[in-house]
Amino acid sequence: EDELDDAMFTLDKEKKQWSYEKKQLTEKMNNEADNMKGLEDVEALKSELDVFQMTLNTKVTELQHDLDITTHDNEVLMKKLKEISEELEVKVKQIESLEHAKGEALKQLELGHKKSNADLESFEFQEEILKAQIKKGLETIQYLQNKVPIVDEELKKKELEHSKSKAAFNTQIAELQKDL
């Protein structure tokens, strides 16, 4: 977010610089006209000013578009990461609940030893169900833990793309400054 703010600040600064340079070219054109160096010089300056303005507008539009894309991609990745984190939190709570249920079932099983064999079989069946649920919960956790590095990798790729876009942006700005 700070990088986006910096990019917006830099874009605004560049826009002000280009506006200043446009004003200087306009003043230069007016001075040339005042000095009556010739209509051709004035027309050449007007043409140069128009080309500069079109180039400036194109560059600003391209840079804004790149910034918008990078911002959107970053928001999408953050949303995905939040969703996965929420899913993981839900699964952890389910496991805690299953662990608690398992503990309760084991207590009941101990009491069931004093009861008939029928009660014992019933408790063993409940234990098997809980084990299956715990196994499924653990598999779900493993699955979600395996997904986290993939999302992290996607985030890193997007950050790299953002860095490349920012470097290209800075290069374009430097070239524009050089051209001026």
Short mmCIF file of C-alpha atoms in Angstrom, two decimals:
data_model
loop_
_atom_site.label_atom_id
_atom_site.label_comp_id
_atom_site.label_asym_id
_atom_site.label_seq_id
_atom_site.Cartn_x
_atom_site.Cartn_y
_atom_site.Cartn_z
CA GLU A 1 0.00 0.00 0.00
CA ASP A 2 2.91 2.35 0.73
CA GLU A 3 4.40 1.49 -2.63
CA LEU A 4 1.11 2.41 -4.32
CA ASP A 5 1.03 5.70 -2.42
CA ASP A 6 4.62 6.37 -3.44
CA ALA A 7 3.78 5.57 -7.05
CA MET A 8 0.77 7.90 -6.95
CA PHE A 9 2.91 10.64 -5.37
CA THR A 10 5.61 10.17 -8.00
CA LEU A 11 3.01 10.20 -10.78
CA ASP A 12 1.55 13.43 -9.42
CA LYS A 13 5.03 14.95 -9.12
CA GLU A 14 5.86 13.97 -12.70
CA LYS A 15 2.57 15.40 -13.91
CA LYS A 16 3.41 18.72 -12.22
CA GLN A 17 6.90 18.64 -13.79
CA TRP A 18 5.43 18.01 -17.23
CA SER A 19 2.92 20.81 -16.71
CA TYR A 20 5.80 23.12 -15.75
CA GLU A 21 7.74 22.09 -18.84
CA LYS A 22 4.65 22.63 -21.00
CA LYS A 23 4.33 26.12 -19.54
CA GLN A 24 7.99 26.82 -20.31
CA LEU A 25 7.55 25.66 -23.90
CA THR A 26 4.47 27.86 -24.21
CA GLU A 27 6.42 30.84 -22.85
CA LYS A 28 9.27 30.05 -25.21
CA MET A 29 6.81 29.93 -28.09
CA ASN A 30 5.30 33.25 -27.05
CA ASN A 31 8.76 34.83 -26.73
CA GLU A 32 9.66 33.55 -30.17
CA ALA A 33 6.46 35.02 -31.57
CA ASP A 34 7.17 38.31 -29.78
CA ASN A 35 10.66 38.45 -31.19
CA MET A 36 9.16 37.93 -34.65
CA LYS A 37 11.77 35.32 -35.56
CA GLY A 38 9.36 34.05 -38.09
CA LEU A 39 6.10 32.29 -38.40
CA GLU A 40 7.87 29.00 -39.14
CA ASP A 41 9.62 29.01 -35.75
CA VAL A 42 6.31 29.61 -33.97
CA GLU A 43 4.60 26.84 -35.93
CA ALA A 44 7.51 24.48 -35.19
CA LEU A 45 7.25 25.28 -31.48
CA LYS A 46 3.48 24.75 -31.56
CA SER A 47 3.98 21.42 -33.30
CA GLU A 48 6.67 20.45 -30.78
CA LEU A 49 4.37 21.45 -27.92
CA ASP A 50 1.47 19.41 -29.38
CA VAL A 51 3.68 16.33 -29.81
CA PHE A 52 5.01 16.74 -26.29
CA GLN A 53 1.47 17.05 -24.89
CA MET A 54 0.26 13.94 -26.76
CA THR A 55 3.29 11.95 -25.59
CA LEU A 56 2.77 13.15 -22.05
CA ASN A 57 -0.91 12.21 -22.07
CA THR A 58 -0.14 8.76 -23.49
CA LYS A 59 2.56 8.06 -20.90
CA VAL A 60 0.36 9.22 -18.01
CA THR A 61 -2.51 7.04 -19.25
CA GLU A 62 -0.24 4.00 -19.63
CA LEU A 63 1.29 4.48 -16.20
CA GLN A 64 -2.11 4.93 -14.57
CA HIS A 65 -3.35 1.78 -16.30
CA ASP A 66 -0.33 -0.22 -15.09
CA LEU A 67 -0.85 1.09 -11.57
CA ASP A 68 -4.56 0.17 -11.65
CA ILE A 69 -3.78 -3.38 -12.81
CA THR A 70 -1.13 -3.86 -10.13
CA THR A 71 -3.46 -2.48 -7.46
CA HIS A 72 -6.27 -4.79 -8.56
CA ASP A 73 -3.99 -7.85 -8.64
CA ASN A 74 -2.75 -7.05 -5.14
CA GLU A 75 -6.33 -6.72 -3.85
CA VAL A 76 -7.32 -10.07 -5.43
CA LEU A 77 -4.35 -11.86 -3.84
CA MET A 78 -5.05 -10.32 -0.44
CA LYS A 79 -8.69 -11.43 -0.70
CA LYS A 80 -7.64 -14.99 -1.57
CA LEU A 81 -5.19 -15.06 1.33
CA LYS A 82 -7.90 -13.82 3.70
CA GLU A 83 -10.34 -16.48 2.48
CA ILE A 84 -7.79 -19.27 2.94
CA SER A 85 -6.91 -17.96 6.40
CA GLU A 86 -10.58 -17.95 7.36
CA GLU A 87 -11.00 -21.51 6.05
CA LEU A 88 -7.98 -22.63 8.04
CA GLU A 89 -9.34 -20.98 11.20
CA VAL A 90 -12.68 -22.78 10.76
CA LYS A 91 -10.91 -26.12 10.30
CA VAL A 92 -8.77 -25.56 13.39
CA LYS A 93 -11.91 -24.86 15.42
CA GLN A 94 -13.49 -28.01 14.03
CA ILE A 95 -10.45 -30.03 15.07
CA GLU A 96 -10.53 -28.53 18.55
CA SER A 97 -14.19 -29.44 18.76
CA LEU A 98 -13.42 -32.96 17.54
CA GLU A 99 -10.61 -33.30 20.08
CA HIS A 100 -12.98 -32.22 22.82
CA ALA A 101 -15.61 -34.65 21.58
CA LYS A 102 -13.02 -37.41 21.51
CA GLY A 103 -12.10 -36.68 25.11
CA GLU A 104 -15.74 -36.85 26.15
CA ALA A 105 -16.22 -40.10 24.25
CA LEU A 106 -13.23 -41.65 26.01
CA LYS A 107 -14.69 -40.73 29.40
CA GLN A 108 -17.94 -42.35 28.43
CA LEU A 109 -16.03 -45.40 27.23
CA GLU A 110 -14.41 -45.81 30.64
CA LEU A 111 -17.80 -45.78 32.30
CA GLY A 112 -19.08 -48.17 29.66
CA HIS A 113 -16.64 -50.90 30.79
CA LYS A 114 -18.83 -51.28 33.86
CA LYS A 115 -21.89 -51.75 31.67
CA SER A 116 -22.78 -54.61 29.41
CA ASN A 117 -20.90 -55.70 26.32
CA ALA A 118 -23.57 -54.07 24.20
CA ASP A 119 -22.73 -50.67 25.66
CA LEU A 120 -19.02 -51.33 25.09
CA GLU A 121 -19.59 -52.07 21.41
CA SER A 122 -21.64 -48.90 21.06
CA PHE A 123 -18.87 -46.78 22.55
CA GLU A 124 -16.25 -48.40 20.32
CA PHE A 125 -18.37 -47.58 17.29
CA GLN A 126 -18.60 -43.94 18.39
CA GLU A 127 -14.82 -43.85 18.83
CA GLU A 128 -14.29 -45.10 15.27
CA ILE A 129 -16.55 -42.37 13.93
CA LEU A 130 -14.60 -39.75 15.86
CA LYS A 131 -11.30 -41.12 14.57
CA ALA A 132 -12.57 -40.91 11.01
CA GLN A 133 -13.68 -37.33 11.60
CA ILE A 134 -10.33 -36.41 13.14
CA LYS A 135 -8.48 -38.05 10.25
CA LYS A 136 -10.61 -36.14 7.80
CA GLY A 137 -10.00 -32.94 9.76
CA LEU A 138 -6.24 -33.55 9.78
CA GLU A 139 -6.29 -34.23 6.05
CA THR A 140 -8.17 -31.00 5.53
CA ILE A 141 -5.58 -29.12 7.60
CA GLN A 142 -2.77 -30.70 5.58
CA TYR A 143 -4.54 -29.72 2.38
CA LEU A 144 -4.98 -26.14 3.56
CA GLN A 145 -1.37 -25.99 4.78
CA ASN A 146 -0.26 -27.15 1.34
CA LYS A 147 -2.36 -24.41 -0.26
CA VAL A 148 -0.70 -21.63 1.76
CA PRO A 149 2.71 -21.88 0.01
CA ILE A 150 0.97 -21.81 -3.37
CA VAL A 151 -0.82 -18.60 -2.46
CA ASP A 152 2.43 -17.23 -1.01
CA GLU A 153 4.16 -18.07 -4.31
CA GLU A 154 1.42 -16.31 -6.27
CA LEU A 155 1.77 -13.30 -3.99
CA LYS A 156 5.54 -13.29 -4.51
CA LYS A 157 5.03 -13.47 -8.28
CA LYS A 158 2.63 -10.54 -8.17
CA GLU A 159 5.08 -8.59 -6.00
CA LEU A 160 7.81 -9.34 -8.53
CA GLU A 161 5.54 -8.23 -11.37
CA HIS A 162 4.77 -5.10 -9.39
CA SER A 163 8.49 -4.46 -8.89
CA LYS A 164 9.09 -4.94 -12.60
CA SER A 165 6.22 -2.60 -13.43
CA LYS A 166 7.59 -0.07 -10.99
CA ALA A 167 11.07 -0.39 -12.52
CA ALA A 168 9.60 0.05 -16.00
CA PHE A 169 7.66 3.03 -14.71
CA ASN A 170 10.81 4.59 -13.28
CA THR A 171 12.67 3.89 -16.54
CA GLN A 172 9.92 5.56 -18.54
CA ILE A 173 10.00 8.54 -16.23
CA ALA A 174 13.75 8.76 -16.55
CA GLU A 175 13.46 8.59 -20.34
CA LEU A 176 10.80 11.30 -20.31
CA GLN A 177 12.99 13.47 -18.13
CA LYS A 178 15.91 12.83 -20.45
CA ASP A 179 13.79 13.76 -23.47
CA LEU A 180 12.80 17.00 -21.83
#
